[in-house]
């Protein structure tokens, strides 16, 4: 039986998607060829790429609104520098809400002035700062919607008179937002969409082309738009699997339907974390708790071995917290069923009954 996979990333994918993907590796589109050995310019693959882009825009409600979807390489980490390369002329504003924001800021500083408008670094990123405003006249404002490592999530996004850019790697397609508010959204595939190796970028075309520096072709969003994400050989397998996951999401009823399930899963687990006297949550304010990554720990470390034995015997995988937080992290991405969360809650209750 498949494990209950709470891995933070690369993460769980729907089993129907994994089956279709493995079939395509052997015989894709009845071509009697593998997906991995055909030209990315073949009509079969071009239609995969087009369909993946269409589905991404459709899920976000951004079709026919001046946005383009791109499937790029280099991970979300490449976007840390591409964003700055394409947008930073003088000064940009960032909020520092976790390890990934911190890394994005570090890269942006190579290209211009960066103001940290708010930071929760002093508290090991255990909350989302809200007492700041974005000044006018910045080249762009950058934030991270969900902090995968610390388990915090933004619910409000500030008003800006500059492009609003967001790293949504670990909560894209998990909840409804007013996506039109954003000018550029990026997400590494491996948190909620597909295998590692491709990054989705959704960008409003008219915000591009404002910087004076020369941009190398591979780092230029306009080049990738003009070549339909085929400037160079795209990551065919990750794009294909992402397309399958986005189709699966559509069959589930799209973001609004999956959000209801995601809320139920998060509610179930956080209720147990709060109720069970042996556990405590990591995040300071309940309103900042991530519905994708729940971080928690035992109050008494001496229960660690027993608890680890219990969840491992229950068939759970990927529950250890990131080394910078410790404890446990349960990642509840779209493809994780509520039954898996129930198994985890049972393991927590079994511990309580044992000690
Ligand atoms: C994982 C992650 C990244 C880094 O993604 P890579 O694809 O490994 O570069 C960036 N931002 C967030 C929010 C993440 O969760």
Tab-separated table of C-alpha atoms and ligand atoms in Angstrom:
chain	number	residue	atom	x	y	z
A	1	UNK	CA	0.000	0.000	0.000
A	2	UNK	CA	1.205	3.488	-0.785
A	3	UNK	CA	2.487	5.537	2.146
A	4	UNK	CA	0.716	8.576	3.535
A	5	UNK	CA	3.076	11.084	2.008
A	6	UNK	CA	3.462	14.335	3.968
A	7	UNK	CA	6.722	15.273	2.235
A	8	UNK	CA	7.298	19.027	1.876
A	9	UNK	CA	8.719	18.713	-1.620
A	10	UNK	CA	9.096	17.055	-3.983
A	11	UNK	CA	5.653	16.106	-2.813
A	12	UNK	CA	2.725	13.790	-3.252
A	13	UNK	CA	1.071	13.645	-6.675
A	14	UNK	CA	-2.304	12.063	-7.499
A	15	UNK	CA	-1.897	8.325	-8.159
A	16	UNK	CA	-3.898	8.579	-11.400
A	17	UNK	CA	-1.370	11.152	-12.598
A	18	UNK	CA	1.569	8.903	-11.719
A	19	UNK	CA	-0.040	6.055	-13.701
A	20	UNK	CA	-0.617	8.178	-16.794
A	21	UNK	CA	2.887	9.593	-16.518
A	22	UNK	CA	4.477	6.162	-16.308
A	23	UNK	CA	2.472	4.975	-19.336
A	24	UNK	CA	3.667	8.001	-21.309
A	25	UNK	CA	7.276	7.126	-20.532
A	26	UNK	CA	6.732	3.842	-22.400
A	27	UNK	CA	4.263	4.859	-25.119
A	28	UNK	CA	3.186	8.467	-25.423
A	29	UNK	CA	0.072	9.492	-27.310
A	30	UNK	CA	-0.029	6.121	-29.143
A	31	UNK	CA	3.098	7.091	-31.048
A	32	UNK	CA	4.892	3.857	-30.088
A	33	UNK	CA	7.585	6.126	-28.705
A	34	UNK	CA	8.403	7.362	-25.234
A	35	UNK	CA	7.558	10.922	-24.220
A	36	UNK	CA	11.255	11.112	-23.297
A	37	UNK	CA	12.508	10.369	-26.801
A	38	UNK	CA	10.437	12.571	-29.086
A	39	UNK	CA	11.076	16.097	-30.280
A	40	UNK	CA	9.720	18.882	-28.121
A	41	UNK	CA	8.682	20.466	-31.448
A	42	UNK	CA	6.457	17.505	-32.351
A	43	UNK	CA	2.767	18.345	-32.508
A	44	UNK	CA	2.089	15.879	-29.672
A	45	UNK	CA	4.369	17.709	-27.263
A	46	UNK	CA	3.517	21.226	-28.468
A	47	UNK	CA	-0.098	20.512	-27.595
A	48	UNK	CA	0.961	19.343	-24.102
A	49	UNK	CA	2.787	22.633	-23.541
A	50	UNK	CA	-0.135	24.699	-24.852
A	51	UNK	CA	-2.637	22.758	-22.756
A	52	UNK	CA	-0.505	23.108	-19.602
A	53	UNK	CA	-0.307	26.875	-20.047
A	54	UNK	CA	-4.022	27.171	-20.772
A	55	UNK	CA	-4.941	25.115	-17.710
A	56	UNK	CA	-2.662	27.178	-15.453
A	57	UNK	CA	-4.259	30.455	-16.599
A	58	UNK	CA	-7.743	28.954	-16.451
A	59	UNK	CA	-7.344	27.753	-12.850
A	60	UNK	CA	-6.117	31.197	-11.823
A	61	UNK	CA	-8.904	32.966	-13.723
A	62	UNK	CA	-6.329	34.865	-15.772
A	63	UNK	CA	-7.282	33.883	-19.313
A	64	UNK	CA	-7.626	36.770	-21.777
A	65	UNK	CA	-6.461	39.283	-19.203
A	66	UNK	CA	-3.031	40.108	-20.602
A	67	UNK	CA	-1.181	37.350	-18.720
A	68	UNK	CA	1.166	34.733	-20.160
A	69	UNK	CA	2.075	31.402	-18.580
A	70	UNK	CA	5.623	30.112	-18.983
A	71	UNK	CA	7.263	26.825	-18.030
A	72	UNK	CA	10.911	27.605	-17.302
A	73	UNK	CA	13.852	25.803	-15.700
A	74	UNK	CA	16.181	26.506	-12.818
A	75	UNK	CA	13.563	26.168	-10.095
A	76	UNK	CA	11.993	28.934	-8.059
A	77	UNK	CA	15.561	29.825	-7.061
A	78	UNK	CA	16.246	30.977	-10.621
A	79	UNK	CA	13.242	33.305	-10.398
A	80	UNK	CA	14.857	35.024	-7.393
A	81	UNK	CA	17.407	36.472	-9.805
A	82	UNK	CA	15.295	36.613	-12.977
A	83	UNK	CA	12.739	38.814	-11.231
A	84	UNK	CA	15.458	41.256	-10.231
A	85	UNK	CA	17.153	41.079	-13.636
A	86	UNK	CA	13.901	41.939	-15.427
A	87	UNK	CA	12.405	44.470	-12.996
A	88	UNK	CA	15.009	46.068	-10.737
A	89	UNK	CA	16.274	49.418	-12.014
A	90	UNK	CA	16.622	51.426	-8.785
A	91	UNK	CA	14.817	50.129	-5.748
A	92	UNK	CA	12.577	47.196	-4.846
A	93	UNK	CA	10.633	46.316	-1.674
A	94	UNK	CA	10.606	42.851	-0.116
A	95	UNK	CA	9.077	41.262	2.936
A	96	UNK	CA	11.298	38.736	4.651
A	97	UNK	CA	9.073	35.936	5.938
A	98	UNK	CA	11.275	32.856	5.668
A	99	UNK	CA	14.325	31.131	4.216
A	100	UNK	CA	13.077	31.500	0.638
A	101	UNK	CA	12.318	35.222	0.992
A	102	UNK	CA	15.752	35.668	2.538
A	103	UNK	CA	17.363	33.989	-0.468
A	104	UNK	CA	15.289	36.048	-2.911
A	105	UNK	CA	16.457	39.234	-1.175
A	106	UNK	CA	20.072	38.130	-1.350
A	107	UNK	CA	19.870	37.655	-5.126
A	108	UNK	CA	17.994	40.927	-5.727
A	109	UNK	CA	20.687	42.882	-3.888
A	110	UNK	CA	23.073	41.988	-6.730
A	111	UNK	CA	21.004	44.169	-9.072
A	112	UNK	CA	19.953	47.265	-7.123
A	113	UNK	CA	18.681	48.656	-3.838
A	114	UNK	CA	16.452	46.396	-1.819
A	115	UNK	CA	14.403	47.632	1.127
A	116	UNK	CA	13.141	45.055	3.569
A	117	UNK	CA	9.746	46.526	4.388
A	118	UNK	CA	9.037	43.962	7.100
A	119	UNK	CA	10.729	40.918	8.544
A	120	UNK	CA	10.017	38.189	11.064
A	121	UNK	CA	13.584	36.897	10.967
A	122	UNK	CA	14.228	37.976	14.603
A	123	UNK	CA	11.522	35.511	15.713
A	124	UNK	CA	12.762	32.605	13.556
A	125	UNK	CA	9.983	33.504	11.091
A	126	UNK	CA	7.153	32.275	13.310
A	127	UNK	CA	4.665	34.932	12.194
A	128	UNK	CA	3.635	37.010	9.173
A	129	UNK	CA	4.411	40.717	9.640
A	130	UNK	CA	1.449	42.953	8.759
A	131	UNK	CA	2.315	46.405	10.106
A	132	UNK	CA	3.905	47.872	7.003
A	133	UNK	CA	2.872	49.740	3.895
A	134	UNK	CA	4.491	49.638	0.499
A	135	UNK	CA	5.820	53.095	-0.388
A	136	UNK	CA	5.128	54.505	-3.823
A	137	UNK	CA	7.743	54.613	-6.540
A	138	UNK	CA	9.341	51.176	-6.111
A	139	UNK	CA	10.248	49.101	-9.169
A	140	UNK	CA	8.317	46.189	-7.659
A	141	UNK	CA	7.223	44.616	-4.400
A	142	UNK	CA	8.033	40.950	-3.704
A	143	UNK	CA	6.506	38.598	-1.154
A	144	UNK	CA	6.255	34.853	-0.448
A	145	UNK	CA	2.659	33.687	-0.050
A	146	UNK	CA	3.444	30.515	1.880
A	147	UNK	CA	6.570	29.825	3.912
A	148	UNK	CA	7.125	26.138	3.354
A	149	UNK	CA	9.744	25.661	6.060
A	150	UNK	CA	8.151	27.643	8.902
A	151	UNK	CA	4.499	26.909	8.136
A	152	UNK	CA	3.140	30.437	7.821
A	153	UNK	CA	0.895	31.780	5.070
A	154	UNK	CA	-0.150	35.248	3.963
A	155	UNK	CA	-3.858	35.959	3.820
A	156	UNK	CA	-3.744	39.664	2.942
A	157	UNK	CA	-1.592	41.182	0.237
A	158	UNK	CA	-0.692	44.875	0.408
A	159	UNK	CA	-1.835	47.584	-1.969
A	160	UNK	CA	0.971	48.691	-4.253
A	161	UNK	CA	1.385	51.202	-7.071
A	162	UNK	CA	4.215	49.063	-8.482
A	163	UNK	CA	4.202	45.503	-9.871
A	164	UNK	CA	3.240	42.950	-7.206
A	165	UNK	CA	5.420	39.840	-7.500
A	166	UNK	CA	4.833	36.706	-5.461
A	167	UNK	CA	6.628	33.418	-4.885
A	168	UNK	CA	3.679	30.992	-4.626
A	169	UNK	CA	5.776	27.834	-4.891
A	170	UNK	CA	4.128	26.015	-2.035
A	171	UNK	CA	0.506	27.136	-2.186
A	172	UNK	CA	-0.313	27.812	-5.825
A	173	UNK	CA	-3.592	26.193	-6.910
A	174	UNK	CA	-4.492	25.453	-3.276
A	175	UNK	CA	-6.824	28.384	-2.530
A	176	UNK	CA	-8.698	31.165	-4.237
A	177	UNK	CA	-7.043	34.573	-4.283
A	178	UNK	CA	-7.656	37.676	-6.328
A	179	UNK	CA	-4.928	36.601	-8.751
A	180	UNK	CA	-5.466	39.686	-10.915
A	181	UNK	CA	-3.866	41.697	-8.143
A	182	UNK	CA	-0.525	40.096	-9.000
A	183	UNK	CA	1.703	41.089	-11.911
A	184	UNK	CA	4.022	38.110	-11.701
A	185	UNK	CA	3.543	34.819	-9.891
A	186	UNK	CA	6.124	32.043	-9.876
A	187	UNK	CA	6.130	28.546	-8.475
A	188	UNK	CA	8.572	25.648	-8.624
A	189	UNK	CA	6.511	22.675	-9.794
A	190	UNK	CA	7.529	20.219	-7.100
A	191	UNK	CA	5.426	21.568	-4.214
A	192	UNK	CA	1.897	21.341	-5.535
A	193	UNK	CA	1.969	20.735	-9.278
A	194	UNK	CA	4.444	18.192	-10.589
A	195	UNK	CA	7.973	16.835	-10.502
A	196	UNK	CA	11.000	19.047	-9.901
A	197	UNK	CA	12.523	20.495	-13.064
A	198	UNK	CA	10.099	23.147	-14.219
A	199	UNK	CA	8.863	26.420	-12.795
A	200	UNK	CA	5.567	28.030	-13.655
A	201	UNK	CA	5.738	31.778	-14.232
A	202	UNK	CA	2.548	33.745	-14.832
A	203	UNK	CA	3.283	37.296	-15.857
A	204	UNK	CA	1.263	40.275	-17.005
A	205	UNK	CA	2.867	41.118	-20.300
A	206	UNK	CA	2.607	44.898	-20.061
A	207	UNK	CA	4.784	45.154	-16.928
A	208	UNK	CA	7.827	43.813	-18.787
A	209	UNK	CA	10.459	45.784	-20.665
A	210	UNK	CA	10.931	48.594	-18.123
A	211	UNK	CA	14.595	48.061	-17.206
A	212	UNK	CA	17.492	49.580	-19.133
A	213	UNK	CA	20.009	46.770	-18.606
A	214	UNK	CA	20.661	44.209	-21.322
A	215	UNK	CA	19.181	40.864	-20.363
A	216	UNK	CA	20.735	37.550	-21.463
A	217	UNK	CA	18.198	35.627	-23.567
A	218	UNK	CA	17.735	32.742	-21.131
A	219	UNK	CA	16.945	35.195	-18.319
A	220	UNK	CA	14.600	37.403	-20.331
A	221	UNK	CA	10.887	36.772	-19.769
A	222	UNK	CA	10.096	38.465	-23.094
A	223	UNK	CA	12.279	35.976	-24.980
A	224	UNK	CA	10.521	33.042	-23.325
A	225	UNK	CA	7.122	34.559	-24.124
A	226	UNK	CA	8.021	35.113	-27.768
A	227	UNK	CA	9.203	31.500	-28.056
A	228	UNK	CA	6.224	29.972	-26.205
A	229	UNK	CA	8.474	28.473	-23.477
A	230	UNK	CA	10.478	26.694	-26.194
A	231	UNK	CA	13.458	29.032	-26.515
A	232	UNK	CA	15.512	26.022	-25.528
A	233	UNK	CA	14.477	22.431	-24.930
A	234	UNK	CA	11.878	22.534	-22.171
A	235	UNK	CA	11.708	20.010	-19.339
A	236	UNK	CA	9.293	17.798	-21.235
A	237	UNK	CA	8.530	15.279	-18.497
A	238	UNK	CA	7.907	17.803	-15.668
A	239	UNK	CA	5.748	19.919	-17.997
A	240	UNK	CA	3.757	16.849	-19.052
A	241	UNK	CA	3.176	15.711	-15.469
A	242	UNK	CA	2.234	19.262	-14.444
A	243	UNK	CA	-0.312	19.285	-17.269
A	244	UNK	CA	-1.742	16.004	-15.962
A	245	UNK	CA	-1.988	17.378	-12.419
A	246	UNK	CA	-3.695	20.547	-13.633
A	247	UNK	CA	-6.186	18.389	-15.590
A	248	UNK	CA	-6.745	16.277	-12.467
A	249	UNK	CA	-7.406	19.473	-10.511
A	250	UNK	CA	-9.996	20.502	-13.077
A	251	UNK	CA	-11.738	17.117	-12.672
A	252	UNK	CA	-11.819	17.711	-8.909
A	253	UNK	CA	-13.699	20.971	-9.501
A	254	UNK	CA	-10.739	23.348	-9.626
A	255	UNK	CA	-9.277	25.562	-6.951
A	256	UNK	CA	-12.574	26.374	-5.221
A	257	UNK	CA	-13.355	22.677	-4.681
A	258	UNK	CA	-9.831	21.698	-3.581
A	259	UNK	CA	-9.741	24.661	-1.198
A	260	UNK	CA	-12.692	23.232	0.734
A	261	UNK	CA	-10.790	19.950	1.182
A	262	UNK	CA	-7.578	21.749	2.072
A	263	UNK	CA	-9.441	23.718	4.745
A	264	UNK	CA	-10.897	20.504	6.182
A	265	UNK	CA	-7.482	18.815	6.315
A	266	UNK	CA	-5.851	21.805	8.008
A	267	UNK	CA	-8.726	22.164	10.474
A	268	UNK	CA	-8.510	18.489	11.418
A	269	UNK	CA	-4.778	18.591	12.119
A	270	UNK	CA	-4.588	21.986	13.859
A	271	UNK	CA	-7.530	21.055	16.090
A	272	UNK	CA	-5.550	18.026	17.254
A	273	UNK	CA	-2.335	20.019	17.718
A	274	UNK	CA	-4.268	22.451	19.943
A	275	UNK	CA	-6.213	19.772	21.815
A	276	UNK	CA	-3.511	17.187	22.412
A	277	UNK	CA	-1.569	18.122	25.575
A	278	UNK	CA	1.620	16.500	24.219
A	279	UNK	CA	1.985	18.801	21.198
A	280	UNK	CA	2.400	22.479	20.449
A	281	UNK	CA	2.264	24.428	17.202
A	282	UNK	CA	5.253	26.439	15.987
A	283	UNK	CA	3.453	29.477	14.551
A	284	UNK	CA	2.756	32.317	16.998
A	285	UNK	CA	-0.608	33.535	15.659
A	286	UNK	CA	-3.299	31.096	14.583
A	287	UNK	CA	-4.321	33.356	11.693
A	288	UNK	CA	-0.852	32.969	10.151
A	289	UNK	CA	-0.898	29.169	10.136
A	290	UNK	CA	-0.275	27.617	6.754
A	291	UNK	CA	-2.927	25.287	5.364
A	292	UNK	CA	-0.233	23.583	3.298
A	293	UNK	CA	2.586	23.016	5.828
A	294	UNK	CA	1.700	22.536	9.497
A	295	UNK	CA	4.696	22.838	11.835
A	296	UNK	CA	4.503	21.446	15.368
A	297	UNK	CA	6.549	19.673	17.992
A	298	UNK	CA	6.371	17.585	21.109
A	299	UNK	CA	6.397	19.506	24.397
A	300	UNK	CA	8.558	16.774	25.893
A	301	UNK	CA	11.393	15.528	23.676
A	302	UNK	CA	11.586	12.268	25.584
A	303	UNK	CA	8.471	11.125	23.660
A	304	UNK	CA	10.220	11.455	20.318
A	305	UNK	CA	11.193	7.815	19.808
A	306	UNK	CA	7.750	6.505	20.703
A	307	UNK	CA	5.970	9.016	18.480
A	308	UNK	CA	8.353	8.427	15.572
A	309	UNK	CA	7.710	4.695	15.866
A	310	UNK	CA	3.949	5.238	15.890
A	311	UNK	CA	3.710	7.362	12.764
A	312	UNK	CA	6.220	5.275	10.867
A	313	UNK	CA	4.285	2.100	11.686
A	314	UNK	CA	1.130	3.824	10.497
A	315	UNK	CA	2.716	4.185	7.050
A	316	UNK	CA	3.454	7.906	7.215
A	317	UNK	CA	6.368	9.397	5.263
A	318	UNK	CA	8.064	12.782	5.342
A	319	UNK	CA	6.978	14.145	8.717
A	320	UNK	CA	10.296	15.409	10.058
A	321	UNK	CA	10.550	19.177	10.381
A	322	UNK	CA	13.134	21.214	8.519
A	323	UNK	CA	16.428	21.426	10.445
A	324	UNK	CA	15.941	25.178	11.020
A	325	UNK	CA	12.680	24.575	12.924
A	326	UNK	CA	12.974	21.015	14.246
A	327	UNK	CA	9.961	19.003	15.379
A	328	UNK	CA	7.485	17.941	12.730
A	329	UNK	CA	6.058	19.340	9.532
A	330	UNK	CA	2.991	17.861	7.900
A	331	UNK	CA	2.678	19.059	4.315
A	332	UNK	CA	-0.896	18.721	3.117
A	333	UNK	CA	-0.727	19.549	-0.567
A	334	UNK	CA	-3.668	19.167	-2.947
A	335	UNK	CA	-3.140	15.457	-3.669
A	336	UNK	CA	-3.021	14.398	0.008
A	337	UNK	CA	-6.308	12.836	1.091
A	338	UNK	CA	-8.099	13.664	4.328
A	339	UNK	CA	-7.729	9.953	5.234
A	340	UNK	CA	-3.967	10.456	5.457
A	341	UNK	CA	-4.501	13.349	7.885
A	342	UNK	CA	-6.783	11.121	9.953
A	343	UNK	CA	-4.007	8.526	10.161
A	344	UNK	CA	-1.652	11.196	11.497
A	345	UNK	CA	-4.211	12.435	14.032
A	346	UNK	CA	-4.718	8.813	15.167
A	347	UNK	CA	-0.956	8.433	15.690
A	348	UNK	CA	-0.949	11.596	17.827
A	349	UNK	CA	-3.860	10.240	19.889
A	350	UNK	CA	-2.189	6.847	20.224
A	351	UNK	CA	0.814	8.575	21.733
A	352	UNK	CA	-1.416	10.330	24.220
A	353	UNK	CA	-2.982	6.999	25.237
A	354	UNK	CA	0.431	5.365	25.607
A	355	UNK	CA	2.301	7.846	27.787
B	1	LIG	C1	10.979	25.115	-2.377
B	1	LIG	C2	10.784	26.566	-2.485
B	1	LIG	C3	11.646	27.370	-3.240
B	1	LIG	C4	12.869	26.825	-3.960
B	1	LIG	O1	12.474	26.076	-5.047
B	1	LIG	P1	13.540	25.400	-6.017
B	1	LIG	O2	12.643	24.947	-7.146
B	1	LIG	O3	14.186	24.293	-5.281
B	1	LIG	O4	14.489	26.436	-6.463
B	1	LIG	C5	11.373	28.717	-3.321
B	1	LIG	N1	10.320	29.258	-2.683
B	1	LIG	C6	9.473	28.523	-1.937
B	1	LIG	C7	8.332	29.182	-1.246
B	1	LIG	C8	9.672	27.149	-1.821
B	1	LIG	O5	8.838	26.407	-1.081
